[in-house]
PDB file of C-alpha atoms and ligand atoms in Angstrom:
ATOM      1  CA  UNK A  41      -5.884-136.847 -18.080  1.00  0.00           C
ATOM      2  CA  UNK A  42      -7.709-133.885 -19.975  1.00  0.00           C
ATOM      3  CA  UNK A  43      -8.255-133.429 -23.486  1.00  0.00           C
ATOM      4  CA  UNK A  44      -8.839-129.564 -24.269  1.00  0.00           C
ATOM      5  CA  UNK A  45     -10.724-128.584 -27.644  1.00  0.00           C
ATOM      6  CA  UNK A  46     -10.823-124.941 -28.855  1.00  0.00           C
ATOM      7  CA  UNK A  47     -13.404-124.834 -31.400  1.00  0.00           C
ATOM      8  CA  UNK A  48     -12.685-121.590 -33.295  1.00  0.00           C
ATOM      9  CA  UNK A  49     -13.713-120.024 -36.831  1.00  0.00           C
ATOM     10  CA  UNK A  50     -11.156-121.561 -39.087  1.00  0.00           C
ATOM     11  CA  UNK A  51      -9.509-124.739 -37.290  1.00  0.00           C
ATOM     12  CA  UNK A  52      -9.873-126.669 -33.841  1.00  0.00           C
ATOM     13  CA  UNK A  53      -7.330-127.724 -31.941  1.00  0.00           C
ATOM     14  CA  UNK A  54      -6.776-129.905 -29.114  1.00  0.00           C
ATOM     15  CA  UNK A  55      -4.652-130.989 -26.711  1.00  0.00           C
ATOM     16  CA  UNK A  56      -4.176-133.684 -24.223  1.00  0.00           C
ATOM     17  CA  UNK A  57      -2.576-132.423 -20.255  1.00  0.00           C
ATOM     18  CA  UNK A  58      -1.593-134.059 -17.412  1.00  0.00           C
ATOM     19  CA  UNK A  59      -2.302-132.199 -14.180  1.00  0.00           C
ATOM     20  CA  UNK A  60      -0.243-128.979 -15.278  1.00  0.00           C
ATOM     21  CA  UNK A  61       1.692-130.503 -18.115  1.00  0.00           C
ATOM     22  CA  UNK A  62       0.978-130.553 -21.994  1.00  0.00           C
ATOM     23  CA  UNK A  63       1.513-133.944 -23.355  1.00  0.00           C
ATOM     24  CA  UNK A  64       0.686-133.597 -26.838  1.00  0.00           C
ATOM     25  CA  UNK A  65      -1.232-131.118 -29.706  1.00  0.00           C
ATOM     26  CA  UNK A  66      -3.628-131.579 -32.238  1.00  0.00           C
ATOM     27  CA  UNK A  67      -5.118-129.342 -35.243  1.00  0.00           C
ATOM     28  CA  UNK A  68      -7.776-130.844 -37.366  1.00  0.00           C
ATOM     29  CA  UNK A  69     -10.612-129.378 -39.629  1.00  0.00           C
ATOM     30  CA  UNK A  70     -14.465-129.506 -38.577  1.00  0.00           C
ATOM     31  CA  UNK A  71     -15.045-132.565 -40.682  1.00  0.00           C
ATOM     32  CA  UNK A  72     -12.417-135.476 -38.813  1.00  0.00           C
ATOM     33  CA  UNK A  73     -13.396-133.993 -35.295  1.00  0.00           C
ATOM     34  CA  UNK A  74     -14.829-137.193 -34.676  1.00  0.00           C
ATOM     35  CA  UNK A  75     -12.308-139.885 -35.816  1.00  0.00           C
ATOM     36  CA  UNK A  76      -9.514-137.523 -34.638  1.00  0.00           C
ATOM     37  CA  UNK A  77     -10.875-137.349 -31.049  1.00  0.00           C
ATOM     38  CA  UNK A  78     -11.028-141.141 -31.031  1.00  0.00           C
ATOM     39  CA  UNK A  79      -7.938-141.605 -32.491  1.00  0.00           C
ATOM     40  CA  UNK A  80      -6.394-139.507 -29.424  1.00  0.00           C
ATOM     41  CA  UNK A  81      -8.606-141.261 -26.450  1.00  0.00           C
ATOM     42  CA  UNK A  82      -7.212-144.603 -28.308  1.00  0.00           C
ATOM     43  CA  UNK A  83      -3.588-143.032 -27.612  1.00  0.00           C
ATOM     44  CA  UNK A  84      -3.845-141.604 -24.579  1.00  0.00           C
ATOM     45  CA  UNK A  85      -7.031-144.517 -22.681  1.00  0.00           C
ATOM     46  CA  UNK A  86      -6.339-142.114 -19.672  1.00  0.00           C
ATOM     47  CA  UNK A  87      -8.445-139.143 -20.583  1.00  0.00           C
ATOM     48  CA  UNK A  88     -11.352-139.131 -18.789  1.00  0.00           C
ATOM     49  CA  UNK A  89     -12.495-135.474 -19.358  1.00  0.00           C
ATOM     50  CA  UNK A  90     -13.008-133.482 -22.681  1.00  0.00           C
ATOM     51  CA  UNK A  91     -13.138-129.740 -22.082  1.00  0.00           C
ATOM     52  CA  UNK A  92     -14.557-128.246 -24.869  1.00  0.00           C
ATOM     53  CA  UNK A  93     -14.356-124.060 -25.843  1.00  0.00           C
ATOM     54  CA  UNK A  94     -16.554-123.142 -28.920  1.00  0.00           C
ATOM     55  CA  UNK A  95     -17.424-120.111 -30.791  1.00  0.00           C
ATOM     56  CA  UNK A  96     -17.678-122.316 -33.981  1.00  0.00           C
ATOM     57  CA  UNK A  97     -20.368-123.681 -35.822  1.00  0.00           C
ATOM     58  CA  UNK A  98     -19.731-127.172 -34.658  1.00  0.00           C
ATOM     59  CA  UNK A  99     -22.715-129.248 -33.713  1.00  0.00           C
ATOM     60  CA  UNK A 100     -22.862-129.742 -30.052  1.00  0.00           C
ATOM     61  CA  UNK A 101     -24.317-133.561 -31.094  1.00  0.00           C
ATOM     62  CA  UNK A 102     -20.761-134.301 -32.262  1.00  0.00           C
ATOM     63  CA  UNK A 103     -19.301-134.885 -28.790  1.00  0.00           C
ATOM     64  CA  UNK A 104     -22.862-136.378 -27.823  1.00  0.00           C
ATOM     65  CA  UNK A 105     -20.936-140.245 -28.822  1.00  0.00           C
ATOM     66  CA  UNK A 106     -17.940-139.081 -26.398  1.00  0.00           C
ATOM     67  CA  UNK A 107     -20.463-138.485 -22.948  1.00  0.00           C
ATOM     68  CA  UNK A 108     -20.512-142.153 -23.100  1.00  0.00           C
ATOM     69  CA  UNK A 109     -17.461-142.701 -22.321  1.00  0.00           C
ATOM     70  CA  UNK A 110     -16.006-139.439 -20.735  1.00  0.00           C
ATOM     71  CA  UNK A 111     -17.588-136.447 -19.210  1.00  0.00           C
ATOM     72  CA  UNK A 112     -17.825-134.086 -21.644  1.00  0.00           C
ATOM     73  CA  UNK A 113     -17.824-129.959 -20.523  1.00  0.00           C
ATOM     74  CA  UNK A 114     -18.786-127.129 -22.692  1.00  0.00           C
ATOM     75  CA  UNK A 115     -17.556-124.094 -20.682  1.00  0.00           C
ATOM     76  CA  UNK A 116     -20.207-121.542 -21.199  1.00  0.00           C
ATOM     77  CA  UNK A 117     -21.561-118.098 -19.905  1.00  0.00           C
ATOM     78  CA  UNK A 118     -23.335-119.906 -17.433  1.00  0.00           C
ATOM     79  CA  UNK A 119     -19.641-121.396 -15.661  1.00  0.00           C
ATOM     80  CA  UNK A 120     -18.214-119.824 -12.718  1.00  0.00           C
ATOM     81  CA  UNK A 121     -14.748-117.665 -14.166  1.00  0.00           C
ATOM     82  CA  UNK A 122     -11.880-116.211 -12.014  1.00  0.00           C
ATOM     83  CA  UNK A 123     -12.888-112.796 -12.894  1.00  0.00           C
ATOM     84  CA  UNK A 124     -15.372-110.059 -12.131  1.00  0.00           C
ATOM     85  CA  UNK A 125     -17.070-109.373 -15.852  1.00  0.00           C
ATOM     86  CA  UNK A 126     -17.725-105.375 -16.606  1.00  0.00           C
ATOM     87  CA  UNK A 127     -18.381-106.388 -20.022  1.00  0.00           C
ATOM     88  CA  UNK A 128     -21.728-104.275 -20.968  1.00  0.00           C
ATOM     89  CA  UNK A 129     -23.160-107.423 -22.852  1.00  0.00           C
ATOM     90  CA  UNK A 130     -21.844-110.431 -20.616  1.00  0.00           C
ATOM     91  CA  UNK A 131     -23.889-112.632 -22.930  1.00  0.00           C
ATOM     92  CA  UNK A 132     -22.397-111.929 -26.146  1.00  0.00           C
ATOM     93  CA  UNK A 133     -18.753-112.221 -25.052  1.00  0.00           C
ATOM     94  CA  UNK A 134     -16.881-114.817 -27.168  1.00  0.00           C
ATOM     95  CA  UNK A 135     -16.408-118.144 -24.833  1.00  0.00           C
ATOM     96  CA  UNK A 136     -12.536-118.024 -26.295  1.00  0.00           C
ATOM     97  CA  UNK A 137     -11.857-114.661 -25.283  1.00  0.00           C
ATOM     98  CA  UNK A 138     -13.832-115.533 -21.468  1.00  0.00           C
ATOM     99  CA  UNK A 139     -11.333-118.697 -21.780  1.00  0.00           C
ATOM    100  CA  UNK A 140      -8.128-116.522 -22.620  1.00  0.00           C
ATOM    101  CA  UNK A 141      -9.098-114.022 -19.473  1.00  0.00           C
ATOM    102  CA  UNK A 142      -9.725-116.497 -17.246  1.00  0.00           C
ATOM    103  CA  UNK A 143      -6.138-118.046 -18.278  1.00  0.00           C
ATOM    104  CA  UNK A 144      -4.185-115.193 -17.983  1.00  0.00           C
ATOM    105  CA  UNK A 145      -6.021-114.325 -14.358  1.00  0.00           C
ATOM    106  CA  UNK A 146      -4.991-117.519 -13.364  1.00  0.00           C
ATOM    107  CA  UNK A 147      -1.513-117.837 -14.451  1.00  0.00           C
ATOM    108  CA  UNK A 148      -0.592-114.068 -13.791  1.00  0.00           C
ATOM    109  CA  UNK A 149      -2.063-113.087 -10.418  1.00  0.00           C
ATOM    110  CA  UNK A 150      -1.703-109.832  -9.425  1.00  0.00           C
ATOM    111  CA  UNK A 151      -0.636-108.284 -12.712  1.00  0.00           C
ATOM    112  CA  UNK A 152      -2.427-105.823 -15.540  1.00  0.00           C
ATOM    113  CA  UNK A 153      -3.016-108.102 -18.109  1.00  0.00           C
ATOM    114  CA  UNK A 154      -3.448-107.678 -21.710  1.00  0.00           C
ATOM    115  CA  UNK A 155      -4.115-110.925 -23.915  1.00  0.00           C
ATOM    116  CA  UNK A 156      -4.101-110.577 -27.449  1.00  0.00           C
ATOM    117  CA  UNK A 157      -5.359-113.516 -29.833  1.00  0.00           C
ATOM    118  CA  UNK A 158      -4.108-113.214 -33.261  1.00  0.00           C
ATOM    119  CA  UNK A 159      -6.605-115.573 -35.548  1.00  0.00           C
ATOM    120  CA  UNK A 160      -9.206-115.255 -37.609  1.00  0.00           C
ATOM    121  CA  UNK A 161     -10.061-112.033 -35.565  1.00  0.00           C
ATOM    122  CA  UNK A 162      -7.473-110.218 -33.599  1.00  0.00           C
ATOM    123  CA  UNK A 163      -9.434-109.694 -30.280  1.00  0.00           C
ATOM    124  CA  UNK A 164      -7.538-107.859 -27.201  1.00  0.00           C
ATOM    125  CA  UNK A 165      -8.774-108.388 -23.456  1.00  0.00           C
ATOM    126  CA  UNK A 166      -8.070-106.576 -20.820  1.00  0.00           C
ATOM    127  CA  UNK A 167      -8.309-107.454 -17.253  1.00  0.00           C
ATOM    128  CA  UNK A 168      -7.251-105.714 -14.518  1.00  0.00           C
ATOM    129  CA  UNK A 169      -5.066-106.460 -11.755  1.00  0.00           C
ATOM    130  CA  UNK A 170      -7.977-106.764  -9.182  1.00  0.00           C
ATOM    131  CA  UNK A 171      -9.553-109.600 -11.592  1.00  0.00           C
ATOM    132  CA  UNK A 172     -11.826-107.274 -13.173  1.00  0.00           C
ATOM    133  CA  UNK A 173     -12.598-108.223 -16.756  1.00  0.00           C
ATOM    134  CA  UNK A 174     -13.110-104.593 -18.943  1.00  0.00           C
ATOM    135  CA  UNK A 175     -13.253-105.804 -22.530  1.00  0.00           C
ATOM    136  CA  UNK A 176     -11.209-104.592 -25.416  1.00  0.00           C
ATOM    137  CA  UNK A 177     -11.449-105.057 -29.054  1.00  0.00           C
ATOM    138  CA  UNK A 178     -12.028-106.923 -31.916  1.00  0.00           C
ATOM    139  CA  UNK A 179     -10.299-106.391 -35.368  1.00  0.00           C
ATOM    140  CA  UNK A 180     -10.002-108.375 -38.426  1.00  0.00           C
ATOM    141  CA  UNK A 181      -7.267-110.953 -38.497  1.00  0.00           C
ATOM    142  CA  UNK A 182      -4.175-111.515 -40.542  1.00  0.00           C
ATOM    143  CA  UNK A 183      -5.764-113.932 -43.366  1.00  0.00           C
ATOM    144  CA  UNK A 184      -9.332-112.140 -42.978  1.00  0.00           C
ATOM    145  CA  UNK A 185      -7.341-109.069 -44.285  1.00  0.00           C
ATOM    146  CA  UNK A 186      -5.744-110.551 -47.194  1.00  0.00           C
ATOM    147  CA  UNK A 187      -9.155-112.169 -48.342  1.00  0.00           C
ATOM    148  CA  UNK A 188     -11.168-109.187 -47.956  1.00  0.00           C
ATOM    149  CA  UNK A 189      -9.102-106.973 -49.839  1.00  0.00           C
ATOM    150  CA  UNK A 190      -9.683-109.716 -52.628  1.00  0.00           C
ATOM    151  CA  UNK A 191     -13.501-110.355 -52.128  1.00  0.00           C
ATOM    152  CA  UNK A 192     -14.620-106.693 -52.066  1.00  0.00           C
ATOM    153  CA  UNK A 193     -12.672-105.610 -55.163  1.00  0.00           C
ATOM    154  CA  UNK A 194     -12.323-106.102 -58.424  1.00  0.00           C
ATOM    155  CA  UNK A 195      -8.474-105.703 -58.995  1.00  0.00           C
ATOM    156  CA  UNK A 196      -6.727-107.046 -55.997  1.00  0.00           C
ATOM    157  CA  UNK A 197      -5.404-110.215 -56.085  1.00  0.00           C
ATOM    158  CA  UNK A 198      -5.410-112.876 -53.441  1.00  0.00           C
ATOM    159  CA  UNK A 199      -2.284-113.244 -52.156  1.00  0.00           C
ATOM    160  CA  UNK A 200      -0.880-115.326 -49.275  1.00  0.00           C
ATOM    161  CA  UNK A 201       0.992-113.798 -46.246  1.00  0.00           C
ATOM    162  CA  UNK A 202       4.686-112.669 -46.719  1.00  0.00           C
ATOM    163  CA  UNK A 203       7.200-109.965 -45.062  1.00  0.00           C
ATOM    164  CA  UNK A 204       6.686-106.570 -47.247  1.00  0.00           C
ATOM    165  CA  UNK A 205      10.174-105.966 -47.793  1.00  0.00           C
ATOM    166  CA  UNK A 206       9.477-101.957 -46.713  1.00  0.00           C
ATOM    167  CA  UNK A 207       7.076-100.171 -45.406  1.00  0.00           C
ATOM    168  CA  UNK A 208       6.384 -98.457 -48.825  1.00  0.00           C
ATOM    169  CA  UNK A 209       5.150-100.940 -51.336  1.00  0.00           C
ATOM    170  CA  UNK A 210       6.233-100.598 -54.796  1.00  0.00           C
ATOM    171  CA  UNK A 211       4.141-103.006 -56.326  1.00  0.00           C
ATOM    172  CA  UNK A 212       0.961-104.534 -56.003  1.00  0.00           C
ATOM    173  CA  UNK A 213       1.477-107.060 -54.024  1.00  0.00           C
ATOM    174  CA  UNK A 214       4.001-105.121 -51.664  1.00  0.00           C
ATOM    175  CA  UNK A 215       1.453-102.359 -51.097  1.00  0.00           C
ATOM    176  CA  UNK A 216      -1.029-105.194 -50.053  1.00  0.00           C
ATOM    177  CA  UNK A 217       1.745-107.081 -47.720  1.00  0.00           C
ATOM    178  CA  UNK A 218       2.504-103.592 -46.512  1.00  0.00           C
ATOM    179  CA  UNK A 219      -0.908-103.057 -45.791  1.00  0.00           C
ATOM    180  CA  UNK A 220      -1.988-105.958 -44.121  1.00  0.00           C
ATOM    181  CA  UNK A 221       1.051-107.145 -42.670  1.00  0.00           C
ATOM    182  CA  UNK A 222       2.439-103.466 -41.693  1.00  0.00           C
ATOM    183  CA  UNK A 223      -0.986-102.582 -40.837  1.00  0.00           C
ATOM    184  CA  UNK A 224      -1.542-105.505 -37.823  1.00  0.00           C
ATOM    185  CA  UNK A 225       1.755-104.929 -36.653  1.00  0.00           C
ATOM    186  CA  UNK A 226       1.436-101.235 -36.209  1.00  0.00           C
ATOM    187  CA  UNK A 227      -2.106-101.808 -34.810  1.00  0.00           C
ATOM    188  CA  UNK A 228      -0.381-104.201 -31.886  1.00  0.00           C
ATOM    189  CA  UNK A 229       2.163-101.856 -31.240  1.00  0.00           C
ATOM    190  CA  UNK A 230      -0.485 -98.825 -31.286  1.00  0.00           C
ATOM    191  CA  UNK A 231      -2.187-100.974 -28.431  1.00  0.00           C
ATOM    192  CA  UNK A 232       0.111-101.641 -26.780  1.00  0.00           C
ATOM    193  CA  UNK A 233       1.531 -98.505 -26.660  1.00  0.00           C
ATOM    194  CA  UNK A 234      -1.428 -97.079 -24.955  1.00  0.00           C
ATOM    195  CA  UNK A 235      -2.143 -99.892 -22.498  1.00  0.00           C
ATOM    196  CA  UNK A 236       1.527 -99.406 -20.820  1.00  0.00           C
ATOM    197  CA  UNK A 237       0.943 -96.070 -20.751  1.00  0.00           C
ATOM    198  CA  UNK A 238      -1.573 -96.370 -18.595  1.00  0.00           C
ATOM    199  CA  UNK A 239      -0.868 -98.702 -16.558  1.00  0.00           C
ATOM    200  CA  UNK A 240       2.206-100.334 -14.846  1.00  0.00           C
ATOM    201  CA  UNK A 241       2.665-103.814 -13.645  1.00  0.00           C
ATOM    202  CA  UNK A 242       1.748-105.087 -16.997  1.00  0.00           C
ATOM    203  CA  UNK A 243       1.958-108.519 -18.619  1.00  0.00           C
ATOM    204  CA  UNK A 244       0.690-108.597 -22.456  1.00  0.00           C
ATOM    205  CA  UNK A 245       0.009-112.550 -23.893  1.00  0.00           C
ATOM    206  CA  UNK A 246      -0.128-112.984 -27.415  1.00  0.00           C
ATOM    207  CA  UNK A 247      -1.386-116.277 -28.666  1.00  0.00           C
ATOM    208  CA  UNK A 248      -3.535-117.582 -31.728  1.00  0.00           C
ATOM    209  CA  UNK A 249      -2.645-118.818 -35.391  1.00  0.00           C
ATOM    210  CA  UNK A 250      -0.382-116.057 -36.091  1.00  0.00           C
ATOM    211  CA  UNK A 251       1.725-115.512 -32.728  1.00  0.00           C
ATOM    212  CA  UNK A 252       4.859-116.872 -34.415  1.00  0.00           C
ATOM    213  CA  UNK A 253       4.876-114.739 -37.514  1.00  0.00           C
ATOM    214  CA  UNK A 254       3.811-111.511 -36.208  1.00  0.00           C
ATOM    215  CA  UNK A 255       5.902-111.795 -32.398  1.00  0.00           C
ATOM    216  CA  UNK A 256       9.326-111.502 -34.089  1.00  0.00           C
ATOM    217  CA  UNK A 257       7.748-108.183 -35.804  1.00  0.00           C
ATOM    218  CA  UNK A 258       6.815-106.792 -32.428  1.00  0.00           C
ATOM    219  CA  UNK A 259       7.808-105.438 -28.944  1.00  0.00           C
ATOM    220  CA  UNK A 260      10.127-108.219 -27.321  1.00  0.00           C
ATOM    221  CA  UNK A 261       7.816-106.952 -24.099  1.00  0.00           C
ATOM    222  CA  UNK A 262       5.692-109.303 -25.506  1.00  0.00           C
ATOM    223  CA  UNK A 263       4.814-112.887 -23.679  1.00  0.00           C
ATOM    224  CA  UNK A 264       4.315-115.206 -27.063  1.00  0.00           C
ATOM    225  CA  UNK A 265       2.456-118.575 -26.530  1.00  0.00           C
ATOM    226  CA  UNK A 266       0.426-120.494 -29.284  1.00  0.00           C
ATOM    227  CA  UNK A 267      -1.244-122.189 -27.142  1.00  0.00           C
ATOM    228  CA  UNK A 268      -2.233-120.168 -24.458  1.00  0.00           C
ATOM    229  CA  UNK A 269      -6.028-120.986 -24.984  1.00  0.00           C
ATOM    230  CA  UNK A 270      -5.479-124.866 -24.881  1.00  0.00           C
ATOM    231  CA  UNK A 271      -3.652-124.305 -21.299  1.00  0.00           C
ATOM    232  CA  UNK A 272      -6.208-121.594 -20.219  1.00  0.00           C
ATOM    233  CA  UNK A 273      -9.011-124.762 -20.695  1.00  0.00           C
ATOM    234  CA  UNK A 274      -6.934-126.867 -18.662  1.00  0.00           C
ATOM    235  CA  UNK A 275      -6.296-124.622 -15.871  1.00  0.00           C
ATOM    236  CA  UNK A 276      -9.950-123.379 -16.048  1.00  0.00           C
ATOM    237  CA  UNK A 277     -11.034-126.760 -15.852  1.00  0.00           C
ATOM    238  CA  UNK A 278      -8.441-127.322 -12.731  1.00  0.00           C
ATOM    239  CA  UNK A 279     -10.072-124.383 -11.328  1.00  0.00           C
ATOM    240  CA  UNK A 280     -13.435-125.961 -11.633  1.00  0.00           C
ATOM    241  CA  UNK A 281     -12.332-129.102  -9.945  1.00  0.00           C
ATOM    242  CA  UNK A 282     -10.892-126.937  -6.676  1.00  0.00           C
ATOM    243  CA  UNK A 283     -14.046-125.056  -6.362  1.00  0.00           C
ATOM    244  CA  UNK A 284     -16.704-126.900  -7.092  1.00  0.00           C
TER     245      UNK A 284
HETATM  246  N1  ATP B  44      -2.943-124.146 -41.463  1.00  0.00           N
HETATM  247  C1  ATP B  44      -3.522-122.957 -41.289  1.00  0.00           C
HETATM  248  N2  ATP B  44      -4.790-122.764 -41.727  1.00  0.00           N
HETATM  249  C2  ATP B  44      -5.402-121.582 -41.555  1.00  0.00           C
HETATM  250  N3  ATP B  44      -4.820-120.535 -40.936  1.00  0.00           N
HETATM  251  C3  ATP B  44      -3.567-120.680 -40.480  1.00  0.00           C
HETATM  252  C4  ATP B  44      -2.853-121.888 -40.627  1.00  0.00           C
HETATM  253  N4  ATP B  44      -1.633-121.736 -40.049  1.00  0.00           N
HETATM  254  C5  ATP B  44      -1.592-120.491 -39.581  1.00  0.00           C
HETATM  255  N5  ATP B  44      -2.737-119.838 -39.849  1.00  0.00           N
HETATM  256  C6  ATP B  44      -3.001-118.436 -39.502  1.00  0.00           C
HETATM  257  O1  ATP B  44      -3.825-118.494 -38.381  1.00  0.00           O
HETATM  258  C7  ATP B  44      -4.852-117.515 -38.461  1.00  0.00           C
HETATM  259  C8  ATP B  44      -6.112-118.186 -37.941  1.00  0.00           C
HETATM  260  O2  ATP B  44      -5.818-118.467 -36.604  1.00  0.00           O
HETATM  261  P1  ATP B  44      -6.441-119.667 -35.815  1.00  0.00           P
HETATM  262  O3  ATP B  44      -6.216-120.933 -36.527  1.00  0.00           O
HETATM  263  O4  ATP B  44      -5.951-119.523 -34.419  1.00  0.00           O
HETATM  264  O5  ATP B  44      -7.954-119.224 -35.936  1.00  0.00           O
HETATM  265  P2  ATP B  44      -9.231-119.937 -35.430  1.00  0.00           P
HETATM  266  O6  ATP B  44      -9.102-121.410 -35.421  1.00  0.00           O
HETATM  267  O7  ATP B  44     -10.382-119.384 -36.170  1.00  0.00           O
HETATM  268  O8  ATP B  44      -9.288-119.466 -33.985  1.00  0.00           O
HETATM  269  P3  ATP B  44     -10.094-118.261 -33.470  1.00  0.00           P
HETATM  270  O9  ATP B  44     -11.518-118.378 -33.949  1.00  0.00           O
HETATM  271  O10 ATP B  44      -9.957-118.460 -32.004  1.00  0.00           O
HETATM  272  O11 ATP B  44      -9.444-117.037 -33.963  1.00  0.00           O
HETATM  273  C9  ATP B  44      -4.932-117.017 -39.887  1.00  0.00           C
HETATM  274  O12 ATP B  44      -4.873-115.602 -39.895  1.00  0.00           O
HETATM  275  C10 ATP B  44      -3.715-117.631 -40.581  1.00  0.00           C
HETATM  276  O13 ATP B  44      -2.836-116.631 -41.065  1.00  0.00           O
HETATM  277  C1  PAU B  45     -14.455-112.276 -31.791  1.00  0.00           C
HETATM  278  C2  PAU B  45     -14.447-113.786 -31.941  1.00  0.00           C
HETATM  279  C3  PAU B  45     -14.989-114.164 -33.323  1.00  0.00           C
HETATM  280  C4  PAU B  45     -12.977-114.229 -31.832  1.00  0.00           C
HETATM  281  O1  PAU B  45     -12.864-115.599 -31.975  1.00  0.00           O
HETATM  282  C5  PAU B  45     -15.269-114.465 -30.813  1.00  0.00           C
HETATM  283  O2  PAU B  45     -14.729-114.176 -29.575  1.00  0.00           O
HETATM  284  C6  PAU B  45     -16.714-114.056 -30.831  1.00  0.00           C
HETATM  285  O3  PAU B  45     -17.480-114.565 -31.603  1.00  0.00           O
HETATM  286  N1  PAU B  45     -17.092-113.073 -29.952  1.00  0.00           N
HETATM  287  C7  PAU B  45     -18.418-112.567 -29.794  1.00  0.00           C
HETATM  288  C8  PAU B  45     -18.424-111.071 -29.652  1.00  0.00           C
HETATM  289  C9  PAU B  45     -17.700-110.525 -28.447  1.00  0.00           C
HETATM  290  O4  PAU B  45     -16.747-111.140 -27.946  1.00  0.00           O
HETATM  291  O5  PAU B  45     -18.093-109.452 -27.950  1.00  0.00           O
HETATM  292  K1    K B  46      -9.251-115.109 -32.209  1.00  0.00           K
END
């Protein structure tokens, strides 16, 4: 068994596979990684291998108890990936965005894909349907909107995410829901847009901390999985086990 951790600027998550097949998830906060890692290899005494994706500021030293028992992996530039990078600055390319490409050209062979991760960024990736890995871009994400709208002025309030009930905002607070919430969903679509009209054979993933609330507000095109960078760790680290 395999325990995937994604390691990313506001929570971590985890989850345990089988071969192929999710057994259970996790979420958890930067402070209980520890206990709640142990608490899941005292569940599940079959995980052998902890796959770990960061662009965090977790301390690498935090897994260094684990290597005792398990082998521990921190997929990094340096790992072989599915795909042929065109990315002008290899180097700097977020591991979870690497992760999510490497997913999608593993699951979707053959196909245009676009993967879009809706968390504390919104980043979009787009490789091609020869495996070649282009880039795409990186926006602010749903709650990063709300808060900076707060921090950098005086009079708007912080408010928590909610459906504006119009696209003009008569208020306050529905100009700022309209804004943020209006905003993302019109950037997606603007995306999206403009990808399929460019190119055909086209799968689009959308995953992250907001996939639920923002894929009933989109295209039904759309391929909506939470957890698409959990399974993208597992099938990368399936990958690595075939080809090594
Ligand atoms: N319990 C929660 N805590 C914080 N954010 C949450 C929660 N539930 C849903 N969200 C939403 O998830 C988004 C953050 O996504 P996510 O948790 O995937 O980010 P992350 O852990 O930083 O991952 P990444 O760095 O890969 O984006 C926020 O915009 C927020 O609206
Ligand atoms: C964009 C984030 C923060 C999204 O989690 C992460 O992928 C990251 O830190 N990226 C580095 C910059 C880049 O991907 O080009
Ligand atoms: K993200």
């Amino acid at each position: 068994m395999v325990l995937t951790i994604d390691i990313g600027n506001t929570r971590i998550k985890g989850a345990v596979f089988e071969g192929y097949n999710t057994v259970e998830f996790f979420v958890f906060s930067k402070d209980e990684i520890q206990e709640k890692i142990e608490a899941i290899l005292k569940k599940y005494k079959k995980v052998m291998y902890l796959v770990v994706a960061s662009v965090g500021n977790v301390d690498k030293n935090s897994f260094l108890y684990f290597q005792k028992k398990l082998h521990v992996w921190f997929v990094s530039h340096e790992d072989g990936f599915p795909f042929v990078n065109n990315y002008a600055t290899p180097k700097t390319l977020g591991i979870d965005r690497m992760v999510l490409a490497a997913g999608a050209t593993l699951q979707f062979q053959g196909k245009n894909r676009l993967i879009i991760d809706a968390g504390t960024c919104v980043t979009y990736d787009f490789v091609d349907e020869m495996d070649v890995y282009h880039g795409g871009a990186i926006s602010p994400g749903l709650r990063l909107r709300y808060e900076s709208l707060h921090n950098f002025t005086e009079k708007l309030p912080l408010l928590t995410v909610e459906s504006p009930k119009n696209f003009v905002g008569d208020s306050t607070a529905e100009a700022i829901h309209s804004g943020v919430v209006n905003g993302l969903v019109y950037e997606i679509n603007g995306f999206v847009d403009e990808y399929q009209s460019k190119y055909s054979n086209f799968i689009i993933i959308l995953t992250g901390g907001d996939t639920e609330f923002l894929a009933k507000r989109l295209k039904n095109t759309i391929f909506a999985n939470s957890n698409f960078l959990l399974e993208s760790l597992n099938q990368i680290f399936q990958y690595k086990i075939e080809n090594d």
